[in-house]
Amino acid sequence: DGGITQSPKYLFRKEGQNVTLSCEQNLNHDAMYWYRQDPGQGLRLIYYSQIVNDFQKGDIAEGYSVSREKKESFPLTVTSAQKNPTAFYLCASSPRGRKETQYFGPGTRLLVL
Amino acid sequence: QKEVEQDPGPLSVPEGAIVSLNCTYSNSAFQYFMWYRQYSRKGPELLMYTYSSGNKEDGRFTAQVDKSSKYISLFIRDSQPSDSATYLCAFASINSGGSNYKLTFGKGTLLTVNP
């Protein structure tokens, strides 16, 4: 089955801890994205990557970091600098030539202990 | 004026009703118009995609775009309980070089279809 997988489904973070959210796709899509979704706020773009070894900040990149070492993988690290990390995190990807259409993974819910 | 405004709902309708979901936008650079469906605690699913004014139909769903009024709508005919979800409108603009773009989402409308 082709698709986007995110793990874990739920993640708990302690104060001062960095945590990493996994995103993998086997759709052969070039571009990948990370969004944050808060109740009543819609989706906000954190980071995106159009090709391997390249990524750009989105609207709310502070307190987050990413890497894109492989086409299939785009992990997101929520650092201790992110003071309000509790949210639903969504990874997406889009095919070459169809950047405007994005396909989403199932999401990771991050909670702070 | 906000870049995208979406009727917040929530919207509750009986099974079989016609549902109308709406978004307005202010950015003239938007070239692509999407509707996503998101079930509770799941990722959004691309439902409809269009880039021109007019209507696009797919089964029970019709997407309508009016670029002159900066208004898009999603109509659901013969609504079913399985249509109960949050519906998100989304917009994309791509720069002249095609190398950079951004999706802008509405905040979503929660729809409940009652059996």
Short mmCIF file of C-alpha atoms in Angstrom, two decimals:
data_model
loop_
_atom_site.label_atom_id
_atom_site.label_comp_id
_atom_site.label_asym_id
_atom_site.label_seq_id
_atom_site.Cartn_x
_atom_site.Cartn_y
_atom_site.Cartn_z
CA ASP A 1 0.00 0.00 0.00
CA GLY A 2 1.26 3.47 -0.87
CA GLY A 3 0.85 6.21 1.65
CA ILE A 4 2.21 8.41 4.39
CA THR A 5 2.88 7.02 7.82
CA GLN A 6 3.47 8.96 10.99
CA SER A 7 4.67 7.64 14.29
CA PRO A 8 3.98 7.53 17.09
CA LYS A 9 0.24 8.18 17.17
CA TYR A 10 0.57 9.77 20.62
CA LEU A 11 3.69 11.28 22.14
CA PHE A 12 4.31 12.68 25.59
CA ARG A 13 6.99 15.26 26.23
CA LYS A 14 8.49 16.26 29.52
CA GLU A 15 9.58 19.81 30.23
CA GLY A 16 12.94 20.59 28.64
CA GLN A 17 12.91 17.49 26.47
CA ASN A 18 13.38 17.30 22.71
CA VAL A 19 11.14 14.83 20.90
CA THR A 20 11.19 13.65 17.30
CA LEU A 21 8.13 12.85 15.20
CA SER A 22 8.56 10.45 12.33
CA CYS A 23 7.11 10.85 8.83
CA GLU A 24 7.68 8.35 6.03
CA GLN A 25 6.15 8.20 2.55
CA ASN A 26 6.40 5.59 -0.20
CA LEU A 27 4.56 7.65 -2.82
CA ASN A 28 7.78 8.81 -4.48
CA HIS A 29 6.74 12.40 -3.79
CA ASP A 30 9.42 15.06 -3.95
CA ALA A 31 7.96 17.60 -1.52
CA MET A 32 7.10 17.04 2.13
CA TYR A 33 5.60 19.31 4.77
CA TRP A 34 4.91 19.60 8.47
CA TYR A 35 1.83 21.33 9.83
CA ARG A 36 0.55 22.00 13.28
CA GLN A 37 -3.19 21.94 13.99
CA ASP A 38 -4.69 23.54 17.07
CA PRO A 39 -8.41 23.67 17.90
CA GLY A 40 -10.03 26.58 16.12
CA GLN A 41 -6.77 27.58 14.43
CA GLY A 42 -6.67 25.58 11.24
CA LEU A 43 -3.42 24.18 9.86
CA ARG A 44 -0.22 26.20 10.14
CA LEU A 45 2.93 25.38 8.18
CA ILE A 46 6.04 24.63 10.24
CA TYR A 47 8.62 23.50 7.66
CA TYR A 48 8.65 22.19 4.14
CA SER A 49 11.15 20.46 1.88
CA GLN A 50 11.01 20.34 -1.89
CA ILE A 51 14.05 18.11 -2.44
CA VAL A 52 16.46 16.00 -0.42
CA ASN A 53 18.93 17.96 1.73
CA ASP A 54 16.93 21.17 1.37
CA PHE A 55 14.17 22.63 3.52
CA GLN A 56 12.59 26.00 4.28
CA LYS A 57 10.88 27.54 7.27
CA GLY A 58 7.15 27.94 7.23
CA ASP A 59 5.05 30.36 9.24
CA ILE A 60 5.77 28.97 12.71
CA ALA A 61 9.25 27.37 12.57
CA GLU A 62 10.54 28.68 15.91
CA GLY A 63 11.21 25.85 18.34
CA TYR A 64 11.21 23.18 15.62
CA SER A 65 13.88 21.58 13.45
CA VAL A 66 13.80 19.15 10.52
CA SER A 67 16.09 17.12 8.30
CA ARG A 68 15.65 15.61 4.85
CA GLU A 69 18.40 13.08 4.31
CA LYS A 70 16.22 10.69 2.31
CA LYS A 71 13.41 11.33 -0.13
CA GLU A 72 11.08 9.09 1.86
CA SER A 73 11.66 10.60 5.29
CA PHE A 74 11.09 14.03 6.86
CA PRO A 75 11.39 13.86 10.67
CA LEU A 76 10.37 16.80 12.83
CA THR A 77 12.05 17.58 16.15
CA VAL A 78 10.12 19.61 18.70
CA THR A 79 12.80 21.25 20.82
CA SER A 80 12.63 22.53 24.38
CA ALA A 81 12.50 26.04 22.89
CA GLN A 82 8.93 25.37 21.73
CA LYS A 83 7.01 26.59 24.76
CA ASN A 84 3.56 25.46 23.70
CA PRO A 85 4.05 22.16 21.88
CA THR A 86 0.71 20.52 22.67
CA ALA A 87 -0.99 20.08 19.28
CA PHE A 88 -1.85 17.67 16.50
CA TYR A 89 1.07 17.40 14.06
CA LEU A 90 0.41 16.52 10.45
CA CYS A 91 2.90 15.50 7.79
CA ALA A 92 2.04 15.83 4.11
CA SER A 93 3.62 15.24 0.73
CA SER A 94 2.96 16.31 -2.82
CA PRO A 95 4.04 14.92 -6.19
CA ARG A 96 6.34 16.59 -8.68
CA GLY A 97 4.36 18.90 -10.92
CA ARG A 98 1.40 18.93 -8.52
CA LYS A 99 2.81 20.87 -5.61
CA GLU A 100 -0.57 22.42 -4.91
CA THR A 101 -2.13 19.08 -3.98
CA GLN A 102 -0.98 17.70 -0.69
CA TYR A 103 -1.72 14.32 0.84
CA PHE A 104 -1.67 13.97 4.59
CA GLY A 105 -0.59 11.32 7.04
CA PRO A 106 -2.70 10.23 10.02
CA GLY A 107 -1.05 12.67 12.45
CA THR A 108 0.75 12.57 15.79
CA ARG A 109 -0.81 14.05 18.89
CA LEU A 110 1.83 15.58 21.17
CA LEU A 111 1.03 16.18 24.80
CA VAL A 112 3.15 17.79 27.50
CA LEU A 113 3.45 16.06 30.85
CA GLN B 1 -9.40 41.43 6.30
CA LYS B 2 -8.34 37.84 6.88
CA GLU B 3 -6.80 36.02 3.95
CA VAL B 4 -9.31 33.15 4.25
CA GLU B 5 -12.60 33.07 6.09
CA GLN B 6 -14.67 29.93 6.52
CA ASP B 7 -18.10 29.61 8.09
CA PRO B 8 -17.25 28.17 11.50
CA GLY B 9 -20.38 26.08 12.00
CA PRO B 10 -21.01 23.71 13.57
CA LEU B 11 -23.55 22.59 11.02
CA SER B 12 -26.10 19.89 11.80
CA VAL B 13 -28.39 18.49 9.09
CA PRO B 14 -30.72 15.49 8.67
CA GLU B 15 -29.68 12.60 6.47
CA GLY B 16 -30.47 13.26 2.82
CA ALA B 17 -30.15 17.04 3.08
CA ILE B 18 -28.11 19.18 0.70
CA VAL B 19 -25.17 20.73 2.49
CA SER B 20 -23.46 23.95 1.48
CA LEU B 21 -20.03 24.80 2.86
CA ASN B 22 -18.41 28.12 2.03
CA CYS B 23 -15.14 30.06 2.13
CA THR B 24 -14.18 33.54 1.06
CA TYR B 25 -10.66 34.72 0.35
CA SER B 26 -8.91 38.01 -0.25
CA ASN B 27 -5.66 36.98 -1.96
CA SER B 28 -5.96 37.42 -5.72
CA ALA B 29 -2.80 35.31 -6.19
CA PHE B 30 -4.63 32.13 -5.21
CA GLN B 31 -4.77 29.90 -8.27
CA TYR B 32 -5.77 26.53 -6.85
CA PHE B 33 -8.77 25.69 -4.71
CA MET B 34 -9.16 22.57 -2.62
CA TRP B 35 -11.52 20.99 -0.16
CA TYR B 36 -10.31 18.55 2.45
CA ARG B 37 -12.37 16.29 4.70
CA GLN B 38 -11.03 15.50 8.14
CA TYR B 39 -12.54 12.88 10.40
CA SER B 40 -12.00 13.24 14.12
CA ARG B 41 -8.39 12.53 15.14
CA LYS B 42 -7.36 11.73 11.55
CA GLY B 43 -5.35 13.50 8.88
CA PRO B 44 -7.17 15.59 6.24
CA GLU B 45 -8.17 13.81 3.04
CA LEU B 46 -8.14 15.66 -0.27
CA LEU B 47 -11.72 15.69 -1.50
CA MET B 48 -11.91 18.13 -4.38
CA TYR B 49 -9.39 20.15 -6.36
CA THR B 50 -9.94 22.79 -9.02
CA TYR B 51 -8.15 25.74 -10.56
CA SER B 52 -10.85 27.47 -12.58
CA SER B 53 -14.07 29.30 -11.94
CA GLY B 54 -17.20 27.23 -12.32
CA ASN B 55 -18.41 23.91 -11.03
CA LYS B 56 -16.63 20.57 -10.70
CA GLU B 57 -18.65 17.52 -9.81
CA ASP B 58 -17.52 14.22 -8.30
CA GLY B 59 -20.32 11.91 -7.25
CA ARG B 60 -22.36 13.59 -4.53
CA PHE B 61 -19.84 16.43 -4.20
CA THR B 62 -19.72 19.64 -6.24
CA ALA B 63 -17.03 22.27 -5.84
CA GLN B 64 -17.89 25.75 -7.01
CA VAL B 65 -15.41 28.59 -7.53
CA ASP B 66 -16.23 32.22 -8.25
CA LYS B 67 -12.93 34.05 -8.70
CA SER B 68 -14.59 37.39 -9.36
CA SER B 69 -16.31 37.28 -5.97
CA LYS B 70 -13.43 35.40 -4.30
CA TYR B 71 -15.79 32.75 -3.05
CA ILE B 72 -15.71 28.97 -3.08
CA SER B 73 -18.31 26.45 -2.03
CA LEU B 74 -18.65 22.72 -1.54
CA PHE B 75 -22.08 21.16 -2.00
CA ILE B 76 -22.91 17.69 -0.73
CA ARG B 77 -26.06 16.08 -2.12
CA ASP B 78 -27.96 13.32 -0.35
CA SER B 79 -25.80 13.75 2.73
CA GLN B 80 -25.01 10.63 4.75
CA PRO B 81 -23.99 10.12 8.39
CA SER B 82 -20.58 9.05 7.04
CA ASP B 83 -20.15 12.63 5.74
CA SER B 84 -19.94 13.85 9.34
CA ALA B 85 -16.50 15.43 9.57
CA THR B 86 -14.69 18.75 9.54
CA TYR B 87 -14.37 20.27 6.07
CA LEU B 88 -11.40 22.49 5.34
CA CYS B 89 -11.05 24.80 2.37
CA ALA B 90 -7.51 25.35 1.12
CA PHE B 91 -5.90 27.68 -1.35
CA ALA B 92 -2.57 27.69 -3.15
CA SER B 93 -0.58 30.25 -5.04
CA ILE B 94 2.60 29.45 -6.88
CA ASN B 95 5.21 32.06 -7.71
CA SER B 96 6.13 32.81 -11.27
CA GLY B 97 9.11 30.49 -11.17
CA GLY B 98 7.06 27.64 -9.78
CA SER B 99 9.69 27.04 -7.14
CA ASN B 100 7.84 28.16 -4.10
CA TYR B 101 4.28 28.07 -2.95
CA LYS B 102 2.15 27.91 0.11
CA LEU B 103 -1.17 26.33 1.06
CA THR B 104 -3.49 28.47 3.13
CA PHE B 105 -6.23 26.67 5.01
CA GLY B 106 -9.54 27.80 6.40
CA LYS B 107 -10.22 26.94 10.03
CA GLY B 108 -12.76 24.28 9.12
CA THR B 109 -16.50 23.69 9.42
CA LEU B 110 -17.71 20.81 11.57
CA LEU B 111 -20.59 18.99 9.87
CA THR B 112 -22.85 16.47 11.54
CA VAL B 113 -25.36 14.50 9.47
CA ASN B 114 -28.01 12.97 11.69
CA PRO B 115 -29.62 9.64 10.71
#
